[in-house]
mmCIF file with all atom_site columns, C-alpha atoms and ligand atoms in Angstrom:
data_model
loop_
_atom_site.group_PDB
_atom_site.id
_atom_site.type_symbol
_atom_site.label_atom_id
_atom_site.label_alt_id
_atom_site.label_comp_id
_atom_site.label_asym_id
_atom_site.label_entity_id
_atom_site.label_seq_id
_atom_site.pdbx_PDB_ins_code
_atom_site.Cartn_x
_atom_site.Cartn_y
_atom_site.Cartn_z
_atom_site.occupancy
_atom_site.B_iso_or_equiv
_atom_site.pdbx_formal_charge
_atom_site.auth_seq_id
_atom_site.auth_comp_id
_atom_site.auth_asym_id
_atom_site.auth_atom_id
_atom_site.pdbx_PDB_model_num
ATOM   1   C CA  . MET A 1 1   ? -13.620 -21.216 3.906   1.00 61.00 ? 1   MET A CA  1
ATOM   2   C CA  . LYS A 1 2   ? -12.379 -19.502 7.115   1.00 64.00 ? 2   LYS A CA  1
ATOM   3   C CA  . LYS A 1 3   ? -13.167 -15.744 7.174   1.00 74.00 ? 3   LYS A CA  1
ATOM   4   C CA  . SER A 1 4   ? -10.089 -13.501 7.094   1.00 83.00 ? 4   SER A CA  1
ATOM   5   C CA  . PRO A 1 5   ? -9.869  -10.929 9.950   1.00 90.00 ? 5   PRO A CA  1
ATOM   6   C CA  . LEU A 1 6   ? -11.260 -7.526  8.975   1.00 94.00 ? 6   LEU A CA  1
ATOM   7   C CA  . TYR A 1 7   ? -9.374  -4.330  9.869   1.00 96.00 ? 7   TYR A CA  1
ATOM   8   C CA  . ALA A 1 8   ? -11.655 -1.696  8.295   1.00 96.00 ? 8   ALA A CA  1
ATOM   9   C CA  . VAL A 1 9   ? -14.630 -1.359  5.966   1.00 96.00 ? 9   VAL A CA  1
ATOM   10  C CA  . THR A 1 10  ? -15.657 1.357   3.523   1.00 98.00 ? 10  THR A CA  1
ATOM   11  C CA  . ASP A 1 11  ? -18.685 1.720   1.253   1.00 97.00 ? 11  ASP A CA  1
ATOM   12  C CA  . ARG A 1 12  ? -17.039 -0.400  -1.449  1.00 98.00 ? 12  ARG A CA  1
ATOM   13  C CA  . LEU A 1 13  ? -14.160 -2.224  0.244   1.00 98.00 ? 13  LEU A CA  1
ATOM   14  C CA  . ASN A 1 14  ? -13.213 -4.678  2.945   1.00 98.00 ? 14  ASN A CA  1
ATOM   15  C CA  . ILE A 1 15  ? -9.699  -4.108  4.282   1.00 98.00 ? 15  ILE A CA  1
ATOM   16  C CA  . ARG A 1 16  ? -8.784  -7.487  5.619   1.00 97.00 ? 16  ARG A CA  1
ATOM   17  C CA  . GLN A 1 17  ? -6.063  -10.074 6.142   1.00 97.00 ? 17  GLN A CA  1
ATOM   18  C CA  . PHE A 1 18  ? -4.785  -11.941 3.103   1.00 98.00 ? 18  PHE A CA  1
ATOM   19  C CA  . GLY A 1 19  ? -6.252  -15.431 2.582   1.00 96.00 ? 19  GLY A CA  1
ATOM   20  C CA  . LEU A 1 20  ? -5.593  -18.382 0.258   1.00 96.00 ? 20  LEU A CA  1
ATOM   21  C CA  . GLN A 1 21  ? -8.406  -17.204 -2.055  1.00 96.00 ? 21  GLN A CA  1
ATOM   22  C CA  . ASP A 1 22  ? -6.253  -14.152 -2.923  1.00 97.00 ? 22  ASP A CA  1
ATOM   23  C CA  . MET A 1 23  ? -3.352  -16.085 -4.434  1.00 97.00 ? 23  MET A CA  1
ATOM   24  C CA  . LEU A 1 24  ? -4.357  -15.946 -8.105  1.00 97.00 ? 24  LEU A CA  1
ATOM   25  C CA  . PRO A 1 25  ? -5.620  -12.333 -8.328  1.00 98.00 ? 25  PRO A CA  1
ATOM   26  C CA  . PHE A 1 26  ? -2.588  -11.191 -6.292  1.00 98.00 ? 26  PHE A CA  1
ATOM   27  C CA  . TYR A 1 27  ? -0.198  -12.996 -8.634  1.00 97.00 ? 27  TYR A CA  1
ATOM   28  C CA  . GLU A 1 28  ? -1.962  -11.661 -11.726 1.00 97.00 ? 28  GLU A CA  1
ATOM   29  C CA  . TYR A 1 29  ? -1.684  -7.994  -10.841 1.00 97.00 ? 29  TYR A CA  1
ATOM   30  C CA  . ARG A 1 30  ? 1.777   -8.183  -9.252  1.00 96.00 ? 30  ARG A CA  1
ATOM   31  C CA  . ALA A 1 31  ? 3.166   -9.895  -12.364 1.00 96.00 ? 31  ALA A CA  1
ATOM   32  C CA  . ASN A 1 32  ? 1.700   -7.206  -14.641 1.00 96.00 ? 32  ASN A CA  1
ATOM   33  C CA  . PRO A 1 33  ? 4.572   -5.003  -15.945 1.00 93.00 ? 33  PRO A CA  1
ATOM   34  C CA  . THR A 1 34  ? 2.468   -1.812  -15.742 1.00 94.00 ? 34  THR A CA  1
ATOM   35  C CA  . VAL A 1 35  ? 2.043   -2.450  -12.006 1.00 95.00 ? 35  VAL A CA  1
ATOM   36  C CA  . SER A 1 36  ? 5.733   -3.088  -11.363 1.00 91.00 ? 36  SER A CA  1
ATOM   37  C CA  . GLN A 1 37  ? 6.953   -0.228  -13.591 1.00 91.00 ? 37  GLN A CA  1
ATOM   38  C CA  . PHE A 1 38  ? 7.809   2.069   -10.664 1.00 91.00 ? 38  PHE A CA  1
ATOM   39  C CA  . GLN A 1 39  ? 8.406   -0.670  -8.088  1.00 86.00 ? 39  GLN A CA  1
ATOM   40  C CA  . SER A 1 40  ? 11.556  -2.452  -7.016  1.00 80.00 ? 40  SER A CA  1
ATOM   41  C CA  . TRP A 1 41  ? 10.298  -5.927  -8.064  1.00 83.00 ? 41  TRP A CA  1
ATOM   42  C CA  . GLU A 1 42  ? 10.294  -7.500  -11.525 1.00 84.00 ? 42  GLU A CA  1
ATOM   43  C CA  . ASN A 1 43  ? 9.501   -10.966 -12.935 1.00 89.00 ? 43  ASN A CA  1
ATOM   44  C CA  . PHE A 1 44  ? 7.097   -11.686 -10.062 1.00 94.00 ? 44  PHE A CA  1
ATOM   45  C CA  . SER A 1 45  ? 6.394   -15.426 -10.102 1.00 96.00 ? 45  SER A CA  1
ATOM   46  C CA  . TYR A 1 46  ? 3.521   -17.555 -8.794  1.00 97.00 ? 46  TYR A CA  1
ATOM   47  C CA  . GLU A 1 47  ? 5.964   -18.945 -6.192  1.00 97.00 ? 47  GLU A CA  1
ATOM   48  C CA  . ASP A 1 48  ? 6.674   -15.355 -5.052  1.00 96.00 ? 48  ASP A CA  1
ATOM   49  C CA  . ALA A 1 49  ? 2.909   -14.886 -4.645  1.00 97.00 ? 49  ALA A CA  1
ATOM   50  C CA  . GLU A 1 50  ? 2.572   -18.117 -2.644  1.00 97.00 ? 50  GLU A CA  1
ATOM   51  C CA  . LEU A 1 51  ? 5.392   -17.173 -0.271  1.00 97.00 ? 51  LEU A CA  1
ATOM   52  C CA  . PHE A 1 52  ? 4.013   -13.663 0.154   1.00 96.00 ? 52  PHE A CA  1
ATOM   53  C CA  . VAL A 1 53  ? 0.388   -14.677 0.809   1.00 97.00 ? 53  VAL A CA  1
ATOM   54  C CA  . GLU A 1 54  ? 1.315   -17.514 3.176   1.00 96.00 ? 54  GLU A CA  1
ATOM   55  C CA  . LYS A 1 55  ? 3.530   -15.169 5.196   1.00 96.00 ? 55  LYS A CA  1
ATOM   56  C CA  . GLN A 1 56  ? 0.893   -12.439 5.346   1.00 96.00 ? 56  GLN A CA  1
ATOM   57  C CA  . MET A 1 57  ? -1.880  -14.864 6.360   1.00 95.00 ? 57  MET A CA  1
ATOM   58  C CA  . ASN A 1 58  ? 0.045   -15.601 9.549   1.00 91.00 ? 58  ASN A CA  1
ATOM   59  C CA  . HIS A 1 59  ? 1.187   -12.083 10.335  1.00 95.00 ? 59  HIS A CA  1
ATOM   60  C CA  . ILE A 1 60  ? -0.306  -9.277  12.442  1.00 95.00 ? 60  ILE A CA  1
ATOM   61  C CA  . PRO A 1 61  ? 0.005   -5.517  11.888  1.00 96.00 ? 61  PRO A CA  1
ATOM   62  C CA  . ASN A 1 62  ? 2.160   -3.166  13.941  1.00 97.00 ? 62  ASN A CA  1
ATOM   63  C CA  . GLN A 1 63  ? 5.061   -5.507  14.771  1.00 97.00 ? 63  GLN A CA  1
ATOM   64  C CA  . PRO A 1 64  ? 8.248   -3.369  14.907  1.00 97.00 ? 64  PRO A CA  1
ATOM   65  C CA  . GLY A 1 65  ? 10.716  -4.338  12.217  1.00 98.00 ? 65  GLY A CA  1
ATOM   66  C CA  . THR A 1 66  ? 8.100   -5.799  9.841   1.00 97.00 ? 66  THR A CA  1
ATOM   67  C CA  . TRP A 1 67  ? 5.868   -5.019  6.873   1.00 97.00 ? 67  TRP A CA  1
ATOM   68  C CA  . PHE A 1 68  ? 2.184   -5.994  7.100   1.00 98.00 ? 68  PHE A CA  1
ATOM   69  C CA  . GLN A 1 69  ? 0.132   -6.125  3.928   1.00 98.00 ? 69  GLN A CA  1
ATOM   70  C CA  . PHE A 1 70  ? -3.618  -5.406  4.059   1.00 98.00 ? 70  PHE A CA  1
ATOM   71  C CA  . ALA A 1 71  ? -5.774  -6.999  1.364   1.00 98.00 ? 71  ALA A CA  1
ATOM   72  C CA  . LEU A 1 72  ? -8.233  -4.640  -0.369  1.00 98.00 ? 72  LEU A CA  1
ATOM   73  C CA  . ALA A 1 73  ? -11.277 -6.651  -1.423  1.00 98.00 ? 73  ALA A CA  1
ATOM   74  C CA  . LEU A 1 74  ? -14.562 -5.596  -3.011  1.00 98.00 ? 74  LEU A CA  1
ATOM   75  C CA  . ALA A 1 75  ? -17.217 -5.446  -0.296  1.00 97.00 ? 75  ALA A CA  1
ATOM   76  C CA  . ASP A 1 76  ? -19.849 -7.253  -2.377  1.00 97.00 ? 76  ASP A CA  1
ATOM   77  C CA  . SER A 1 77  ? -17.811 -10.176 -3.788  1.00 97.00 ? 77  SER A CA  1
ATOM   78  C CA  . ASP A 1 78  ? -14.719 -10.222 -1.495  1.00 96.00 ? 78  ASP A CA  1
ATOM   79  C CA  . LEU A 1 79  ? -12.534 -10.311 -4.652  1.00 98.00 ? 79  LEU A CA  1
ATOM   80  C CA  . LEU A 1 80  ? -8.983  -9.030  -4.058  1.00 98.00 ? 80  LEU A CA  1
ATOM   81  C CA  . ILE A 1 81  ? -8.337  -5.876  -6.123  1.00 98.00 ? 81  ILE A CA  1
ATOM   82  C CA  . GLY A 1 82  ? -5.215  -4.470  -4.428  1.00 98.00 ? 82  GLY A CA  1
ATOM   83  C CA  . ASP A 1 83  ? -3.163  -4.175  -1.295  1.00 98.00 ? 83  ASP A CA  1
ATOM   84  C CA  . CYS A 1 84  ? -1.803  -1.593  1.115   1.00 98.00 ? 84  CYS A CA  1
ATOM   85  C CA  . ALA A 1 85  ? 1.409   -2.052  3.062   1.00 97.00 ? 85  ALA A CA  1
ATOM   86  C CA  . LEU A 1 86  ? 2.269   -0.868  6.552   1.00 98.00 ? 86  LEU A CA  1
ATOM   87  C CA  . HIS A 1 87  ? 5.924   -0.768  7.591   1.00 98.00 ? 87  HIS A CA  1
ATOM   88  C CA  . THR A 1 88  ? 6.582   -0.407  11.314  1.00 98.00 ? 88  THR A CA  1
ATOM   89  C CA  . PRO A 1 89  ? 10.293  0.341   11.749  1.00 98.00 ? 89  PRO A CA  1
ATOM   90  C CA  . LEU A 1 90  ? 12.219  -1.191  14.612  1.00 97.00 ? 90  LEU A CA  1
ATOM   91  C CA  . ASN A 1 91  ? 14.072  1.974   15.612  1.00 97.00 ? 91  ASN A CA  1
ATOM   92  C CA  . GLU A 1 92  ? 11.009  4.325   15.660  1.00 98.00 ? 92  GLU A CA  1
ATOM   93  C CA  . PRO A 1 93  ? 7.685   2.428   15.511  1.00 98.00 ? 93  PRO A CA  1
ATOM   94  C CA  . ARG A 1 94  ? 5.610   5.596   16.072  1.00 98.00 ? 94  ARG A CA  1
ATOM   95  C CA  . ILE A 1 95  ? 6.462   6.747   12.532  1.00 98.00 ? 95  ILE A CA  1
ATOM   96  C CA  . VAL A 1 96  ? 5.183   4.251   9.953   1.00 98.00 ? 96  VAL A CA  1
ATOM   97  C CA  . GLU A 1 97  ? 5.438   3.942   6.189   1.00 98.00 ? 97  GLU A CA  1
ATOM   98  C CA  . ILE A 1 98  ? 2.661   2.985   3.786   1.00 98.00 ? 98  ILE A CA  1
ATOM   99  C CA  . GLY A 1 99  ? 2.664   1.578   0.261   1.00 98.00 ? 99  GLY A CA  1
ATOM   100 C CA  . PHE A 1 100 ? -0.179  0.658   -2.125  1.00 98.00 ? 100 PHE A CA  1
ATOM   101 C CA  . THR A 1 101 ? -0.991  -1.227  -5.304  1.00 97.00 ? 101 THR A CA  1
ATOM   102 C CA  . LEU A 1 102 ? -4.178  -1.684  -7.288  1.00 98.00 ? 102 LEU A CA  1
ATOM   103 C CA  . SER A 1 103 ? -4.990  -4.160  -10.023 1.00 98.00 ? 103 SER A CA  1
ATOM   104 C CA  . PRO A 1 104 ? -5.008  -2.245  -13.362 1.00 97.00 ? 104 PRO A CA  1
ATOM   105 C CA  . GLU A 1 105 ? -8.633  -3.321  -14.028 1.00 97.00 ? 105 GLU A CA  1
ATOM   106 C CA  . TYR A 1 106 ? -9.752  -1.432  -10.928 1.00 98.00 ? 106 TYR A CA  1
ATOM   107 C CA  . GLN A 1 107 ? -7.681  1.731   -11.336 1.00 98.00 ? 107 GLN A CA  1
ATOM   108 C CA  . GLY A 1 108 ? -9.343  5.062   -12.051 1.00 98.00 ? 108 GLY A CA  1
ATOM   109 C CA  . HIS A 1 109 ? -12.331 4.563   -9.710  1.00 98.00 ? 109 HIS A CA  1
ATOM   110 C CA  . GLY A 1 110 ? -11.016 5.984   -6.453  1.00 98.00 ? 110 GLY A CA  1
ATOM   111 C CA  . TYR A 1 111 ? -10.583 2.595   -4.729  1.00 98.00 ? 111 TYR A CA  1
ATOM   112 C CA  . ILE A 1 112 ? -7.095  3.317   -3.405  1.00 98.00 ? 112 ILE A CA  1
ATOM   113 C CA  . HIS A 1 113 ? -8.154  6.735   -2.143  1.00 98.00 ? 113 HIS A CA  1
ATOM   114 C CA  . GLU A 1 114 ? -11.093 5.135   -0.313  1.00 98.00 ? 114 GLU A CA  1
ATOM   115 C CA  . GLY A 1 115 ? -8.943  2.312   1.090   1.00 98.00 ? 115 GLY A CA  1
ATOM   116 C CA  . LEU A 1 116 ? -6.113  4.574   2.222   1.00 98.00 ? 116 LEU A CA  1
ATOM   117 C CA  . LYS A 1 117 ? -8.499  6.997   3.945   1.00 98.00 ? 117 LYS A CA  1
ATOM   118 C CA  . ALA A 1 118 ? -9.791  4.083   6.040   1.00 98.00 ? 118 ALA A CA  1
ATOM   119 C CA  . LEU A 1 119 ? -6.266  2.817   6.604   1.00 98.00 ? 119 LEU A CA  1
ATOM   120 C CA  . LEU A 1 120 ? -5.030  6.233   7.787   1.00 98.00 ? 120 LEU A CA  1
ATOM   121 C CA  . ASP A 1 121 ? -7.955  6.336   10.217  1.00 98.00 ? 121 ASP A CA  1
ATOM   122 C CA  . TYR A 1 122 ? -6.943  2.891   11.491  1.00 98.00 ? 122 TYR A CA  1
ATOM   123 C CA  . ILE A 1 123 ? -3.266  3.907   11.769  1.00 98.00 ? 123 ILE A CA  1
ATOM   124 C CA  . PHE A 1 124 ? -3.892  7.208   13.553  1.00 98.00 ? 124 PHE A CA  1
ATOM   125 C CA  . ARG A 1 125 ? -6.978  6.368   15.639  1.00 97.00 ? 125 ARG A CA  1
ATOM   126 C CA  . THR A 1 126 ? -6.634  2.649   16.416  1.00 97.00 ? 126 THR A CA  1
ATOM   127 C CA  . LEU A 1 127 ? -2.847  2.272   16.387  1.00 98.00 ? 127 LEU A CA  1
ATOM   128 C CA  . GLY A 1 128 ? -2.237  5.853   17.640  1.00 98.00 ? 128 GLY A CA  1
ATOM   129 C CA  . LYS A 1 129 ? 0.733   6.504   15.351  1.00 98.00 ? 129 LYS A CA  1
ATOM   130 C CA  . HIS A 1 130 ? 2.426   9.913   15.276  1.00 98.00 ? 130 HIS A CA  1
ATOM   131 C CA  . LYS A 1 131 ? 3.292   10.249  11.586  1.00 98.00 ? 131 LYS A CA  1
ATOM   132 C CA  . VAL A 1 132 ? 2.764   8.380   8.323   1.00 98.00 ? 132 VAL A CA  1
ATOM   133 C CA  . ILE A 1 133 ? 5.267   8.621   5.469   1.00 98.00 ? 133 ILE A CA  1
ATOM   134 C CA  . ALA A 1 134 ? 5.291   7.296   1.905   1.00 98.00 ? 134 ALA A CA  1
ATOM   135 C CA  . PHE A 1 135 ? 7.917   7.199   -0.818  1.00 98.00 ? 135 PHE A CA  1
ATOM   136 C CA  . THR A 1 136 ? 7.172   7.412   -4.509  1.00 98.00 ? 136 THR A CA  1
ATOM   137 C CA  . ASP A 1 137 ? 9.234   7.342   -7.671  1.00 96.00 ? 137 ASP A CA  1
ATOM   138 C CA  . VAL A 1 138 ? 9.209   10.944  -8.954  1.00 97.00 ? 138 VAL A CA  1
ATOM   139 C CA  . ARG A 1 139 ? 7.929   9.664   -12.346 1.00 96.00 ? 139 ARG A CA  1
ATOM   140 C CA  . ASN A 1 140 ? 4.917   7.908   -10.793 1.00 97.00 ? 140 ASN A CA  1
ATOM   141 C CA  . ASP A 1 141 ? 2.248   10.551  -11.467 1.00 98.00 ? 141 ASP A CA  1
ATOM   142 C CA  . LYS A 1 142 ? -0.679  8.357   -10.409 1.00 98.00 ? 142 LYS A CA  1
ATOM   143 C CA  . SER A 1 143 ? 0.927   7.609   -7.060  1.00 98.00 ? 143 SER A CA  1
ATOM   144 C CA  . ILE A 1 144 ? 1.771   11.296  -6.508  1.00 98.00 ? 144 ILE A CA  1
ATOM   145 C CA  . ARG A 1 145 ? -1.883  12.192  -7.190  1.00 98.00 ? 145 ARG A CA  1
ATOM   146 C CA  . VAL A 1 146 ? -3.045  9.555   -4.667  1.00 98.00 ? 146 VAL A CA  1
ATOM   147 C CA  . LEU A 1 147 ? -0.762  10.939  -1.943  1.00 98.00 ? 147 LEU A CA  1
ATOM   148 C CA  . GLU A 1 148 ? -1.628  14.591  -2.578  1.00 98.00 ? 148 GLU A CA  1
ATOM   149 C CA  . ARG A 1 149 ? -5.371  13.832  -2.756  1.00 98.00 ? 149 ARG A CA  1
ATOM   150 C CA  . LEU A 1 150 ? -5.068  12.401  0.762   1.00 98.00 ? 150 LEU A CA  1
ATOM   151 C CA  . GLY A 1 151 ? -3.560  15.694  1.961   1.00 97.00 ? 151 GLY A CA  1
ATOM   152 C CA  . MET A 1 152 ? -0.050  14.318  2.380   1.00 98.00 ? 152 MET A CA  1
ATOM   153 C CA  . ARG A 1 153 ? 2.768   16.865  2.091   1.00 98.00 ? 153 ARG A CA  1
ATOM   154 C CA  . ARG A 1 154 ? 5.869   16.489  -0.053  1.00 98.00 ? 154 ARG A CA  1
ATOM   155 C CA  . GLU A 1 155 ? 8.667   16.690  2.499   1.00 98.00 ? 155 GLU A CA  1
ATOM   156 C CA  . GLY A 1 156 ? 11.641  15.778  0.408   1.00 98.00 ? 156 GLY A CA  1
ATOM   157 C CA  . HIS A 1 157 ? 13.155  14.969  -2.943  1.00 98.00 ? 157 HIS A CA  1
ATOM   158 C CA  . LEU A 1 158 ? 15.615  12.148  -2.356  1.00 98.00 ? 158 LEU A CA  1
ATOM   159 C CA  . LEU A 1 159 ? 18.198  11.800  -5.088  1.00 98.00 ? 159 LEU A CA  1
ATOM   160 C CA  . GLN A 1 160 ? 18.985  8.324   -6.437  1.00 97.00 ? 160 GLN A CA  1
ATOM   161 C CA  . ASN A 1 161 ? 17.297  6.783   -3.408  1.00 96.00 ? 161 ASN A CA  1
ATOM   162 C CA  . TYR A 1 162 ? 16.442  3.298   -4.670  1.00 92.00 ? 162 TYR A CA  1
ATOM   163 C CA  . MET A 1 163 ? 17.488  0.804   -7.306  1.00 89.00 ? 163 MET A CA  1
ATOM   164 C CA  . SER A 1 164 ? 14.805  -0.029  -9.860  1.00 86.00 ? 164 SER A CA  1
ATOM   165 C CA  . LYS A 1 165 ? 15.395  -2.169  -12.922 1.00 84.00 ? 165 LYS A CA  1
ATOM   166 C CA  . GLY A 1 166 ? 19.144  -1.569  -12.766 1.00 87.00 ? 166 GLY A CA  1
ATOM   167 C CA  . HIS A 1 167 ? 18.994  2.226   -12.329 1.00 90.00 ? 167 HIS A CA  1
ATOM   168 C CA  . TRP A 1 168 ? 19.174  4.572   -9.347  1.00 94.00 ? 168 TRP A CA  1
ATOM   169 C CA  . VAL A 1 169 ? 15.881  6.429   -9.143  1.00 94.00 ? 169 VAL A CA  1
ATOM   170 C CA  . ASP A 1 170 ? 14.837  9.655   -7.373  1.00 97.00 ? 170 ASP A CA  1
ATOM   171 C CA  . GLU A 1 171 ? 11.964  9.500   -4.877  1.00 98.00 ? 171 GLU A CA  1
ATOM   172 C CA  . TYR A 1 172 ? 9.703   12.011  -3.204  1.00 98.00 ? 172 TYR A CA  1
ATOM   173 C CA  . GLN A 1 173 ? 8.946   11.513  0.459   1.00 98.00 ? 173 GLN A CA  1
ATOM   174 C CA  . TYR A 1 174 ? 5.391   12.416  1.493   1.00 98.00 ? 174 TYR A CA  1
ATOM   175 C CA  . ALA A 1 175 ? 4.073   12.644  5.049   1.00 98.00 ? 175 ALA A CA  1
ATOM   176 C CA  . ILE A 1 176 ? 1.134   13.514  7.261   1.00 98.00 ? 176 ILE A CA  1
ATOM   177 C CA  . LEU A 1 177 ? 1.039   13.942  11.045  1.00 98.00 ? 177 LEU A CA  1
ATOM   178 C CA  . GLN A 1 178 ? -1.578  12.491  13.359  1.00 98.00 ? 178 GLN A CA  1
ATOM   179 C CA  . SER A 1 179 ? -2.457  16.070  14.439  1.00 97.00 ? 179 SER A CA  1
ATOM   180 C CA  . GLU A 1 180 ? -3.121  17.012  10.800  1.00 97.00 ? 180 GLU A CA  1
ATOM   181 C CA  . TRP A 1 181 ? -5.226  13.913  10.002  1.00 97.00 ? 181 TRP A CA  1
ATOM   182 C CA  . LEU A 1 182 ? -7.403  14.160  13.124  1.00 95.00 ? 182 LEU A CA  1
ATOM   183 C CA  . ILE A 1 183 ? -8.394  17.783  12.378  1.00 87.00 ? 183 ILE A CA  1
ATOM   184 C CA  . ASP A 1 184 ? -10.617 16.576  9.476   1.00 64.00 ? 184 ASP A CA  1
HETATM 185 C C1  . LIG B 2 .   ? -0.806  4.192   -7.663  1.00 51.07 ? 1   LIG B C1  1
HETATM 186 C C2  . LIG B 2 .   ? -2.140  3.537   -7.983  1.00 51.07 ? 1   LIG B C2  1
HETATM 187 C C3  . LIG B 2 .   ? -2.613  2.698   -6.801  1.00 51.07 ? 1   LIG B C3  1
HETATM 188 C C4  . LIG B 2 .   ? -3.168  4.644   -8.268  1.00 51.07 ? 1   LIG B C4  1
HETATM 189 O O1  . LIG B 2 .   ? -4.395  4.059   -8.663  1.00 51.07 ? 1   LIG B O1  1
HETATM 190 P P1  . LIG B 2 .   ? -5.633  4.992   -9.089  1.00 51.07 ? 1   LIG B P1  1
HETATM 191 O O2  . LIG B 2 .   ? -6.733  4.120   -9.526  1.00 51.07 ? 1   LIG B O2  1
HETATM 192 O O3  . LIG B 2 .   ? -5.149  6.068   -10.004 1.00 51.07 ? 1   LIG B O3  1
HETATM 193 O O4  . LIG B 2 .   ? -6.020  5.699   -7.699  1.00 51.07 ? 1   LIG B O4  1
HETATM 194 P P2  . LIG B 2 .   ? -7.482  5.768   -7.048  1.00 51.07 ? 1   LIG B P2  1
HETATM 195 O O5  . LIG B 2 .   ? -8.015  4.392   -6.871  1.00 51.07 ? 1   LIG B O5  1
HETATM 196 O O6  . LIG B 2 .   ? -7.399  6.639   -5.863  1.00 51.07 ? 1   LIG B O6  1
HETATM 197 O O7  . LIG B 2 .   ? -8.347  6.441   -8.198  1.00 51.07 ? 1   LIG B O7  1
HETATM 198 C C5  . LIG B 2 .   ? -8.146  7.808   -8.498  1.00 51.07 ? 1   LIG B C5  1
HETATM 199 C C6  . LIG B 2 .   ? -8.601  8.099   -9.897  1.00 51.07 ? 1   LIG B C6  1
HETATM 200 O O8  . LIG B 2 .   ? -9.939  7.634   -10.074 1.00 51.07 ? 1   LIG B O8  1
HETATM 201 C C7  . LIG B 2 .   ? -10.774 8.738   -10.459 1.00 51.07 ? 1   LIG B C7  1
HETATM 202 N N1  . LIG B 2 .   ? -12.117 8.428   -9.869  1.00 51.07 ? 1   LIG B N1  1
HETATM 203 C C8  . LIG B 2 .   ? -13.146 7.898   -10.560 1.00 51.07 ? 1   LIG B C8  1
HETATM 204 N N2  . LIG B 2 .   ? -14.168 7.658   -9.734  1.00 51.07 ? 1   LIG B N2  1
HETATM 205 C C9  . LIG B 2 .   ? -13.795 8.052   -8.504  1.00 51.07 ? 1   LIG B C9  1
HETATM 206 C C10 . LIG B 2 .   ? -14.432 8.060   -7.240  1.00 51.07 ? 1   LIG B C10 1
HETATM 207 N N3  . LIG B 2 .   ? -15.674 7.575   -7.070  1.00 51.07 ? 1   LIG B N3  1
HETATM 208 N N4  . LIG B 2 .   ? -13.754 8.533   -6.173  1.00 51.07 ? 1   LIG B N4  1
HETATM 209 C C11 . LIG B 2 .   ? -12.497 9.012   -6.321  1.00 51.07 ? 1   LIG B C11 1
HETATM 210 N N5  . LIG B 2 .   ? -11.842 9.031   -7.494  1.00 51.07 ? 1   LIG B N5  1
HETATM 211 C C12 . LIG B 2 .   ? -12.483 8.547   -8.594  1.00 51.07 ? 1   LIG B C12 1
HETATM 212 C C13 . LIG B 2 .   ? -10.066 9.955   -9.947  1.00 51.07 ? 1   LIG B C13 1
HETATM 213 O O9  . LIG B 2 .   ? -10.426 11.116  -10.677 1.00 51.07 ? 1   LIG B O9  1
HETATM 214 C C14 . LIG B 2 .   ? -8.619  9.581   -10.177 1.00 51.07 ? 1   LIG B C14 1
HETATM 215 O O10 . LIG B 2 .   ? -8.223  9.753   -11.509 1.00 51.07 ? 1   LIG B O10 1
HETATM 216 P P3  . LIG B 2 .   ? -7.003  10.782  -11.849 1.00 51.07 ? 1   LIG B P3  1
HETATM 217 O O11 . LIG B 2 .   ? -5.819  10.398  -11.014 1.00 51.07 ? 1   LIG B O11 1
HETATM 218 O O12 . LIG B 2 .   ? -6.803  10.570  -13.311 1.00 51.07 ? 1   LIG B O12 1
HETATM 219 O O13 . LIG B 2 .   ? -7.526  12.121  -11.475 1.00 51.07 ? 1   LIG B O13 1
HETATM 220 C C15 . LIG B 2 .   ? -2.023  2.613   -9.239  1.00 51.07 ? 1   LIG B C15 1
HETATM 221 O O14 . LIG B 2 .   ? -1.610  3.403   -10.330 1.00 51.07 ? 1   LIG B O14 1
HETATM 222 C C16 . LIG B 2 .   ? -1.054  1.466   -9.042  1.00 51.07 ? 1   LIG B C16 1
HETATM 223 O O15 . LIG B 2 .   ? -1.376  0.446   -8.426  1.00 51.07 ? 1   LIG B O15 1
HETATM 224 N N6  . LIG B 2 .   ? 0.162   1.598   -9.593  1.00 51.07 ? 1   LIG B N6  1
HETATM 225 C C17 . LIG B 2 .   ? 1.159   0.522   -9.536  1.00 51.07 ? 1   LIG B C17 1
HETATM 226 C C18 . LIG B 2 .   ? 1.744   0.366   -8.146  1.00 51.07 ? 1   LIG B C18 1
HETATM 227 C C19 . LIG B 2 .   ? 2.383   1.668   -7.675  1.00 51.07 ? 1   LIG B C19 1
HETATM 228 O O16 . LIG B 2 .   ? 3.120   2.310   -8.421  1.00 51.07 ? 1   LIG B O16 1
HETATM 229 N N7  . LIG B 2 .   ? 2.105   2.028   -6.414  1.00 51.07 ? 1   LIG B N7  1
HETATM 230 C C20 . LIG B 2 .   ? 2.614   3.240   -5.812  1.00 51.07 ? 1   LIG B C20 1
HETATM 231 C C21 . LIG B 2 .   ? 3.758   2.946   -4.955  1.00 51.07 ? 1   LIG B C21 1
HETATM 232 S S1  . LIG B 2 .   ? 4.282   4.387   -4.069  1.00 51.07 ? 1   LIG B S1  1
#
């Protein structure tokens, strides 16, 4: 099978492009209701997974006006265990947004922290971005802990900022500047 391009490596993870081998594990965790609880999607189907993976296999990061999804795979087996998103807005591509998801089986071991640290290095050092932001549902304690453990600052509480499962939901906006990340 063709090797998927690699964007970063950590002790336990390869952060790489999505490939066809990711279809089933991606579908399985995205369709899990505990994973979608604080996300906009519901009833994620295998066809949704196929469309998503095929699009991401042919995409490249840092294209203004698009989302790129990095696959997080175990370094030893290359098994997909999660993903991290990078949104590069059209109107201000120097400020980017991230998102992240981990398969429930692999939660509680620091994998997202490890993957996001490498991704922030890639975003600030390789892509040279000015600021990274992230939004989280105010009820999503695990996500809040991930963002604060990375040193991201809560910059806002946005009332009824997105529609989830038929209800308007509050979000926190978190952020970190390139100048803050590169001090470490
Ligand atoms: C948000 C989400 C990725 C967090 O996953 P997670 O496994 O809690 O996060 P990490 O991989 O960084 O692991 C951190 C946990 O592992 C523990 N841990 C165990 N071994 C560790 C290690 N070697 N290194 C670091 N942390 C370790 C930490 O103590 C921490 O637990 P705590 O939060 O109870 O203190 C996950 O809950 C998820 O995918 N949720 C659904 C999608 C979602 O809501 N995404 C957020 C959108 S904004």
